[in-house]
């Protein structure tokens, strides 16, 4: 039971312009595209060229920006997503 409880506690946060933002459990290796798919894809008005992944490394919060269109075309690698990461899909400039 303790093992099950600790594995369920491993989550990622998906926020911004996705269909279903929220906390999702991480049970194994996960890529950025898989993470977006778990959140039911990008929402209407999303900017798939601006997806930011926040990660805490050594107590410091880091951010990296990715372009989903380039990843889908194979022009950019599909980065790994780890427990406690926060993935934010930017909205379009029209909503700003």
Short mmCIF file of C-alpha atoms in Angstrom, two decimals:
data_model
loop_
_atom_site.label_atom_id
_atom_site.label_comp_id
_atom_site.label_asym_id
_atom_site.label_seq_id
_atom_site.Cartn_x
_atom_site.Cartn_y
_atom_site.Cartn_z
CA UNK A 1 0.00 0.00 0.00
CA UNK A 2 2.78 2.44 0.79
CA UNK A 3 4.35 1.90 -2.62
CA UNK A 4 1.05 2.50 -4.38
CA UNK A 5 0.44 5.65 -2.37
CA UNK A 6 3.89 7.07 -3.14
CA UNK A 7 3.59 6.36 -6.88
CA UNK A 8 0.21 8.11 -7.03
CA UNK A 9 1.80 11.16 -5.38
CA UNK A 10 4.09 11.54 -8.40
CA UNK A 11 2.21 14.05 -10.53
CA UNK A 12 2.67 16.65 -13.23
CA UNK A 13 0.62 19.80 -13.68
CA UNK A 14 -0.79 20.73 -17.11
CA UNK A 15 -2.16 24.26 -17.35
CA UNK A 16 -2.99 26.98 -19.83
CA UNK A 17 -4.70 26.44 -23.18
CA UNK A 18 -5.42 22.71 -22.96
CA UNK A 19 -8.83 21.05 -23.07
CA UNK A 20 -8.52 19.50 -19.61
CA UNK A 21 -5.98 21.25 -17.35
CA UNK A 22 -5.13 19.58 -14.07
CA UNK A 23 -2.84 17.28 -12.12
CA UNK A 24 -1.95 14.00 -13.81
CA UNK A 25 -0.22 10.96 -12.31
CA UNK A 26 3.19 9.95 -13.66
CA UNK A 27 3.60 6.18 -13.70
CA UNK A 28 6.51 5.83 -16.12
CA UNK A 29 8.41 7.68 -18.79
CA UNK A 30 6.45 10.49 -20.37
CA UNK A 31 7.11 12.89 -23.25
CA UNK A 32 5.74 16.38 -23.82
CA UNK A 33 3.40 15.20 -26.61
CA UNK A 34 2.05 12.42 -24.37
CA UNK A 35 1.50 14.97 -21.59
CA UNK A 36 -0.51 17.25 -23.90
CA UNK A 37 -2.50 14.22 -25.09
CA UNK A 38 -3.37 13.32 -21.46
CA UNK A 39 -4.83 16.81 -21.09
CA UNK A 40 -6.99 16.08 -24.19
CA UNK A 41 -4.87 18.26 -26.50
CA UNK A 42 -4.55 21.98 -27.00
CA UNK A 43 -7.67 24.11 -26.62
CA UNK A 44 -9.15 26.47 -29.18
CA UNK A 45 -7.02 29.61 -29.21
CA UNK A 46 -3.89 27.83 -27.95
CA UNK A 47 -0.50 28.76 -29.36
CA UNK A 48 1.19 25.35 -29.91
CA UNK A 49 4.45 27.11 -30.76
CA UNK A 50 4.78 28.36 -27.16
CA UNK A 51 4.70 25.58 -24.58
CA UNK A 52 6.73 26.18 -21.43
CA UNK A 53 7.95 23.45 -19.08
CA UNK A 54 8.85 24.55 -15.55
CA UNK A 55 11.13 22.27 -13.54
CA UNK A 56 12.86 22.69 -10.19
CA UNK A 57 16.51 21.63 -10.32
CA UNK A 58 18.65 21.91 -7.20
CA UNK A 59 16.06 24.18 -5.57
CA UNK A 60 16.00 26.55 -8.55
CA UNK A 61 13.03 26.86 -10.88
CA UNK A 62 14.01 26.54 -14.54
CA UNK A 63 11.87 27.09 -17.62
CA UNK A 64 12.25 25.82 -21.17
CA UNK A 65 10.09 26.70 -24.16
CA UNK A 66 9.04 24.21 -26.82
CA UNK A 67 7.23 24.28 -30.17
CA UNK A 68 4.67 21.46 -30.49
CA UNK A 69 4.42 21.96 -34.26
CA UNK A 70 8.18 21.40 -34.69
CA UNK A 71 8.07 18.36 -32.38
CA UNK A 72 5.19 16.83 -34.36
CA UNK A 73 7.11 17.36 -37.61
CA UNK A 74 10.21 15.72 -36.12
CA UNK A 75 12.23 18.95 -36.38
CA UNK A 76 12.64 19.18 -32.60
CA UNK A 77 13.05 16.35 -30.06
CA UNK A 78 10.03 15.45 -27.89
CA UNK A 79 11.40 16.24 -24.41
CA UNK A 80 10.93 13.99 -21.38
CA UNK A 81 8.53 15.19 -18.69
CA UNK A 82 9.28 14.30 -15.06
CA UNK A 83 7.23 14.22 -11.83
CA UNK A 84 6.59 17.71 -10.40
CA UNK A 85 7.04 19.38 -13.81
CA UNK A 86 4.56 22.08 -14.76
CA UNK A 87 3.56 22.27 -18.44
CA UNK A 88 1.87 25.47 -19.59
CA UNK A 89 0.42 25.92 -23.08
CA UNK A 90 0.29 29.58 -24.07
CA UNK A 91 -2.90 31.16 -25.35
CA UNK A 92 -3.00 33.13 -28.59
CA UNK A 93 -2.06 36.79 -28.76
CA UNK A 94 -5.74 37.59 -29.36
CA UNK A 95 -6.66 36.72 -25.75
CA UNK A 96 -3.89 38.87 -24.27
#
